[in-house]
mmCIF file of C-alpha atoms in Angstrom:
data_model
loop_
_atom_site.group_PDB
_atom_site.id
_atom_site.type_symbol
_atom_site.label_atom_id
_atom_site.label_comp_id
_atom_site.label_asym_id
_atom_site.label_seq_id
_atom_site.Cartn_x
_atom_site.Cartn_y
_atom_site.Cartn_z
ATOM 1 C CA SER A 1 2.411 -1.311 13.510
ATOM 2 C CA GLN A 2 -0.866 -0.884 11.645
ATOM 3 C CA GLN A 3 -2.763 2.283 12.334
ATOM 4 C CA GLY A 4 -5.993 1.564 10.513
ATOM 5 C CA GLU A 5 -8.441 -1.105 11.480
ATOM 6 C CA GLU A 6 -10.924 -2.313 8.904
ATOM 7 C CA ASP A 7 -14.254 -3.781 9.791
ATOM 8 C CA PRO A 8 -15.423 -6.364 8.987
ATOM 9 C CA GLN A 9 -12.349 -8.522 8.408
ATOM 10 C CA ALA A 10 -14.289 -10.534 5.846
ATOM 11 C CA LEU A 11 -17.539 -9.938 3.954
ATOM 12 C CA SER A 12 -19.449 -12.325 1.710
ATOM 13 C CA ILE A 13 -22.317 -11.056 -0.466
ATOM 14 C CA GLN A 14 -24.219 -11.862 -3.664
ATOM 15 C CA GLU A 15 -23.792 -10.029 -6.945
ATOM 16 C CA GLY A 16 -25.953 -6.943 -7.108
ATOM 17 C CA GLU A 17 -25.850 -6.315 -3.363
ATOM 18 C CA ASN A 18 -24.038 -3.379 -1.777
ATOM 19 C CA ALA A 19 -20.852 -3.839 0.262
ATOM 20 C CA THR A 20 -19.870 -1.519 3.084
ATOM 21 C CA MET A 21 -16.462 -1.527 4.707
ATOM 22 C CA ASN A 22 -15.357 0.635 7.598
ATOM 23 C CA CYS A 23 -11.962 1.947 8.621
ATOM 24 C CA SER A 24 -10.847 3.560 11.856
ATOM 25 C CA TYR A 25 -7.524 5.302 12.433
ATOM 26 C CA LYS A 26 -5.706 6.825 15.376
ATOM 27 C CA THR A 27 -3.953 10.083 14.524
ATOM 28 C CA SER A 28 -4.800 13.267 12.626
ATOM 29 C CA ILE A 29 -4.440 12.879 8.896
ATOM 30 C CA ASN A 30 -3.937 14.804 5.675
ATOM 31 C CA ASN A 31 -5.733 12.326 3.447
ATOM 32 C CA LEU A 32 -7.320 8.907 3.539
ATOM 33 C CA GLN A 33 -7.150 6.569 0.582
ATOM 34 C CA TRP A 34 -8.747 3.260 -0.296
ATOM 35 C CA TYR A 35 -6.894 0.579 -2.239
ATOM 36 C CA ARG A 36 -7.949 -2.770 -3.695
ATOM 37 C CA GLN A 37 -5.696 -5.813 -3.850
ATOM 38 C CA ASN A 38 -6.520 -8.872 -5.894
ATOM 39 C CA SER A 39 -4.983 -12.096 -4.654
ATOM 40 C CA GLY A 40 -1.232 -12.174 -5.205
ATOM 41 C CA ARG A 41 -1.189 -8.806 -6.950
ATOM 42 C CA GLY A 42 -0.240 -5.247 -6.129
ATOM 43 C CA LEU A 43 -2.540 -2.571 -4.781
ATOM 44 C CA VAL A 44 -4.756 -0.483 -7.023
ATOM 45 C CA HIS A 45 -5.643 3.037 -5.922
ATOM 46 C CA LEU A 46 -9.417 3.540 -5.777
ATOM 47 C CA ILE A 47 -10.124 6.914 -4.253
ATOM 48 C CA LEU A 48 -8.568 9.652 -2.111
ATOM 49 C CA ILE A 49 -10.510 11.830 0.293
ATOM 50 C CA ARG A 50 -8.928 14.847 1.931
ATOM 51 C CA SER A 51 -9.322 15.659 5.608
ATOM 52 C CA ASN A 52 -11.580 18.656 4.801
ATOM 53 C CA GLU A 53 -13.967 16.543 2.692
ATOM 54 C CA ARG A 54 -16.848 14.516 4.075
ATOM 55 C CA GLU A 55 -17.966 12.470 1.078
ATOM 56 C CA LYS A 56 -16.653 11.526 -2.326
ATOM 57 C CA HIS A 57 -17.995 9.464 -5.213
ATOM 58 C CA SER A 58 -16.274 7.621 -8.026
ATOM 59 C CA GLY A 59 -18.437 5.410 -10.233
ATOM 60 C CA ARG A 60 -19.935 2.720 -7.982
ATOM 61 C CA LEU A 61 -17.765 3.801 -5.037
ATOM 62 C CA ARG A 62 -18.837 6.140 -2.270
ATOM 63 C CA VAL A 63 -16.438 7.119 0.504
ATOM 64 C CA THR A 64 -17.261 9.045 3.644
ATOM 65 C CA LEU A 65 -14.879 10.529 6.173
ATOM 66 C CA ASP A 66 -15.641 11.580 9.742
ATOM 67 C CA THR A 67 -12.523 13.167 11.200
ATOM 68 C CA SER A 68 -14.190 13.712 14.585
ATOM 69 C CA LYS A 69 -14.630 9.940 14.914
ATOM 70 C CA LYS A 70 -11.427 9.150 12.994
ATOM 71 C CA SER A 71 -13.339 6.822 10.723
ATOM 72 C CA SER A 72 -14.152 6.270 7.067
ATOM 73 C CA SER A 73 -16.435 3.990 5.119
ATOM 74 C CA LEU A 74 -16.282 2.595 1.598
ATOM 75 C CA LEU A 75 -19.535 1.622 -0.095
ATOM 76 C CA ILE A 76 -19.499 -0.414 -3.291
ATOM 77 C CA THR A 77 -22.915 -0.414 -4.924
ATOM 78 C CA ALA A 78 -24.317 -3.103 -7.225
ATOM 79 C CA SER A 79 -21.339 -5.376 -6.578
ATOM 80 C CA ARG A 80 -19.936 -7.718 -9.216
ATOM 81 C CA ALA A 81 -17.926 -10.915 -8.954
ATOM 82 C CA ALA A 82 -14.926 -8.918 -10.236
ATOM 83 C CA ASP A 83 -15.069 -6.820 -7.054
ATOM 84 C CA THR A 84 -13.829 -9.852 -5.102
ATOM 85 C CA ALA A 85 -10.581 -8.639 -3.514
ATOM 86 C CA SER A 86 -9.093 -7.275 -0.310
ATOM 87 C CA TYR A 87 -9.725 -3.615 0.425
ATOM 88 C CA PHE A 88 -7.394 -1.455 2.496
ATOM 89 C CA CYS A 89 -7.649 2.033 3.855
ATOM 90 C CA ALA A 90 -4.438 4.018 4.105
ATOM 91 C CA THR A 91 -3.739 7.300 5.838
ATOM 92 C CA ASP A 92 -0.915 9.794 5.744
ATOM 93 C CA GLY A 93 -0.406 11.756 8.902
ATOM 94 C CA LEU A 94 -0.041 15.457 9.645
ATOM 95 C CA ASP A 95 3.224 14.807 11.460
ATOM 96 C CA THR A 96 5.097 13.521 8.412
ATOM 97 C CA GLY A 97 6.527 15.599 5.613
ATOM 98 C CA PHE A 98 6.037 12.899 3.043
ATOM 99 C CA GLN A 99 3.348 10.487 2.049
ATOM 100 C CA LYS A 100 4.154 7.684 4.467
ATOM 101 C CA LEU A 101 1.063 5.597 4.014
ATOM 102 C CA VAL A 102 -0.158 3.665 7.022
ATOM 103 C CA PHE A 103 -2.393 0.781 6.009
ATOM 104 C CA GLY A 104 -5.008 -1.112 7.927
ATOM 105 C CA THR A 105 -5.348 -4.876 8.017
ATOM 106 C CA GLY A 106 -7.928 -4.961 5.236
ATOM 107 C CA THR A 107 -11.384 -6.350 4.511
ATOM 108 C CA ARG A 108 -11.624 -9.462 2.337
ATOM 109 C CA LEU A 109 -14.664 -9.150 0.100
ATOM 110 C CA LEU A 110 -16.153 -12.166 -1.674
ATOM 111 C CA VAL A 111 -18.879 -11.495 -4.231
ATOM 112 C CA SER A 112 -20.652 -14.642 -5.399
ATOM 113 C CA PRO A 113 -22.433 -14.849 -8.765
ATOM 114 C CA GLU B 1 -1.640 -1.773 -15.599
ATOM 115 C CA THR B 2 0.257 0.676 -13.374
ATOM 116 C CA GLY B 3 3.525 0.840 -15.312
ATOM 117 C CA VAL B 4 5.473 -0.277 -12.244
ATOM 118 C CA THR B 5 7.330 -3.563 -12.652
ATOM 119 C CA GLN B 6 9.139 -5.577 -10.023
ATOM 120 C CA SER B 7 11.620 -8.413 -10.304
ATOM 121 C CA PRO B 8 11.884 -11.190 -9.517
ATOM 122 C CA THR B 9 8.288 -12.236 -8.835
ATOM 123 C CA HIS B 10 9.322 -14.970 -6.422
ATOM 124 C CA LEU B 11 12.522 -15.612 -4.520
ATOM 125 C CA ILE B 12 13.662 -18.184 -1.973
ATOM 126 C CA LYS B 13 16.576 -17.472 0.347
ATOM 127 C CA THR B 14 17.985 -18.908 3.562
ATOM 128 C CA ARG B 15 18.612 -17.184 6.867
ATOM 129 C CA GLY B 16 21.680 -14.972 6.930
ATOM 130 C CA GLN B 17 21.780 -14.400 3.184
ATOM 131 C CA GLN B 18 21.436 -11.073 1.443
ATOM 132 C CA VAL B 19 18.837 -10.171 -1.209
ATOM 133 C CA THR B 20 18.295 -7.398 -3.744
ATOM 134 C CA LEU B 21 14.827 -6.673 -5.089
ATOM 135 C CA ARG B 22 14.306 -4.418 -8.083
ATOM 136 C CA CYS B 23 11.623 -2.003 -9.206
ATOM 137 C CA SER B 24 11.135 -0.046 -12.393
ATOM 138 C CA SER B 25 8.874 2.970 -12.007
ATOM 139 C CA GLN B 26 6.861 4.887 -14.558
ATOM 140 C CA SER B 27 8.930 7.367 -16.512
ATOM 141 C CA GLY B 28 8.834 10.731 -14.760
ATOM 142 C CA HIS B 29 7.985 9.304 -11.345
ATOM 143 C CA ASN B 30 10.593 10.797 -9.054
ATOM 144 C CA THR B 31 9.297 9.143 -5.899
ATOM 145 C CA VAL B 32 9.470 5.483 -4.985
ATOM 146 C CA SER B 33 8.327 3.841 -1.786
ATOM 147 C CA TRP B 34 8.860 0.298 -0.573
ATOM 148 C CA TYR B 35 6.443 -1.694 1.591
ATOM 149 C CA GLN B 36 6.545 -5.067 3.311
ATOM 150 C CA GLN B 37 3.301 -7.037 3.418
ATOM 151 C CA ALA B 38 3.192 -10.088 5.647
ATOM 152 C CA LEU B 39 0.571 -12.731 4.898
ATOM 153 C CA GLY B 40 -2.892 -11.588 5.912
ATOM 154 C CA GLN B 41 -1.702 -8.097 6.871
ATOM 155 C CA GLY B 42 -1.687 -4.672 5.296
ATOM 156 C CA PRO B 43 1.495 -3.264 3.795
ATOM 157 C CA GLN B 44 3.995 -1.619 6.157
ATOM 158 C CA PHE B 45 6.061 1.343 4.998
ATOM 159 C CA ILE B 46 9.812 0.644 4.805
ATOM 160 C CA PHE B 47 11.170 3.824 3.238
ATOM 161 C CA GLN B 48 10.705 6.361 0.470
ATOM 162 C CA TYR B 49 13.189 7.848 -1.999
ATOM 163 C CA TYR B 50 12.720 11.126 -3.814
ATOM 164 C CA ARG B 51 15.188 12.147 -6.516
ATOM 165 C CA GLU B 52 17.704 9.543 -5.327
ATOM 166 C CA GLU B 53 17.688 10.644 -1.678
ATOM 167 C CA GLU B 54 15.986 8.852 1.207
ATOM 168 C CA ASN B 55 12.918 10.918 2.052
ATOM 169 C CA GLY B 56 11.632 9.070 5.073
ATOM 170 C CA ARG B 57 11.820 5.731 6.805
ATOM 171 C CA GLY B 58 9.493 3.458 8.733
ATOM 172 C CA ASN B 59 10.304 1.215 11.697
ATOM 173 C CA PHE B 60 12.698 -1.099 9.917
ATOM 174 C CA PRO B 61 16.303 -1.845 10.976
ATOM 175 C CA PRO B 62 19.335 -0.569 9.040
ATOM 176 C CA ARG B 63 19.812 -3.945 7.349
ATOM 177 C CA PHE B 64 16.977 -2.767 5.075
ATOM 178 C CA SER B 65 18.512 -0.288 2.644
ATOM 179 C CA GLY B 66 17.647 1.151 -0.718
ATOM 180 C CA LEU B 67 18.870 2.920 -3.794
ATOM 181 C CA GLN B 68 17.105 4.971 -6.443
ATOM 182 C CA PHE B 69 18.682 5.585 -9.835
ATOM 183 C CA PRO B 70 18.219 8.417 -12.374
ATOM 184 C CA ASN B 71 16.544 6.036 -14.850
ATOM 185 C CA TYR B 72 13.514 5.572 -12.509
ATOM 186 C CA SER B 73 14.674 2.194 -11.280
ATOM 187 C CA SER B 74 15.285 1.371 -7.648
ATOM 188 C CA GLU B 75 16.479 -1.406 -5.368
ATOM 189 C CA LEU B 76 15.633 -2.746 -1.943
ATOM 190 C CA ASN B 77 18.497 -4.562 -0.238
ATOM 191 C CA VAL B 78 18.076 -6.708 2.832
ATOM 192 C CA ASN B 79 21.093 -8.111 4.680
ATOM 193 C CA ALA B 80 21.281 -10.920 7.230
ATOM 194 C CA LEU B 81 17.867 -12.299 6.285
ATOM 195 C CA GLU B 82 15.628 -13.547 9.075
ATOM 196 C CA LEU B 83 12.638 -15.886 8.916
ATOM 197 C CA ASP B 84 10.301 -12.953 9.683
ATOM 198 C CA ASP B 85 11.458 -11.220 6.503
ATOM 199 C CA SER B 86 9.285 -13.645 4.543
ATOM 200 C CA ALA B 87 6.684 -11.389 2.918
ATOM 201 C CA LEU B 88 5.464 -9.718 -0.249
ATOM 202 C CA TYR B 89 7.605 -6.660 -0.982
ATOM 203 C CA LEU B 90 5.855 -3.915 -2.889
ATOM 204 C CA CYS B 91 7.240 -0.838 -4.528
ATOM 205 C CA ALA B 92 5.096 2.142 -5.411
ATOM 206 C CA SER B 93 5.888 5.246 -7.402
ATOM 207 C CA SER B 94 4.480 8.692 -7.930
ATOM 208 C CA PHE B 95 5.578 11.926 -9.534
ATOM 209 C CA LEU B 96 5.740 13.757 -6.208
ATOM 210 C CA PRO B 97 5.842 12.423 -2.624
ATOM 211 C CA ASN B 98 2.344 13.695 -1.807
ATOM 212 C CA GLN B 99 0.487 12.121 -4.743
ATOM 213 C CA PRO B 100 -1.370 8.783 -4.962
ATOM 214 C CA GLN B 101 1.042 5.938 -5.495
ATOM 215 C CA HIS B 102 1.065 3.336 -8.256
ATOM 216 C CA PHE B 103 2.008 -0.132 -7.025
ATOM 217 C CA GLY B 104 3.805 -2.973 -8.713
ATOM 218 C CA ASP B 105 2.698 -6.583 -8.221
ATOM 219 C CA GLY B 106 5.461 -7.246 -5.728
ATOM 220 C CA THR B 107 8.185 -9.788 -5.062
ATOM 221 C CA ARG B 108 7.247 -12.755 -2.881
ATOM 222 C CA LEU B 109 10.276 -13.487 -0.676
ATOM 223 C CA SER B 110 10.442 -16.729 1.264
ATOM 224 C CA ILE B 111 13.126 -17.349 3.869
ATOM 225 C CA LEU B 112 13.935 -20.945 4.777
#
């Protein structure tokens, strides 16, 4: 079963606007990661945030993590048409000795020119 | 380009048949994980291999099995195929089990 829940399920914006996606999870985690998936392709790792971190930046990406609320957000600034994809959060839990990633159901982002 | 390749890209099988999917990881990546992604869903963890030994398993029945070889290639085998096995199967590799994973583009399996 999926652990993470992304919100919204779908998001449609114009180029240049910011896109914010949220992820909630259920159990204590080691790390939380965000991945992008273009249609019919594999997943591309975007960013990893550890459970003791609260915010992380990578280029136009900003990720926050609130372990007390078991939630994370991904902000993409100044979006481009090439950002059109599905975005997934993935967590690996404290109770596993290996990186068993548990993915959410994803947010489908459409960026129109 | 992640350096992880999967074959075939598409496959059609019928119920009850057996299938073998293949993955070639980046050189040096000792860890490979397999995921099943149903349409419109996120990937679900099947199992992970580290240095040719199973290193963990998700909630999949024993008819899902795997192998990892010393040359950084691996296989996912599924016996007695069911209609619900129709999905995109993804493999992902990393140097160690606790590092970010690099995904291939998957094999789209359709069961008729």
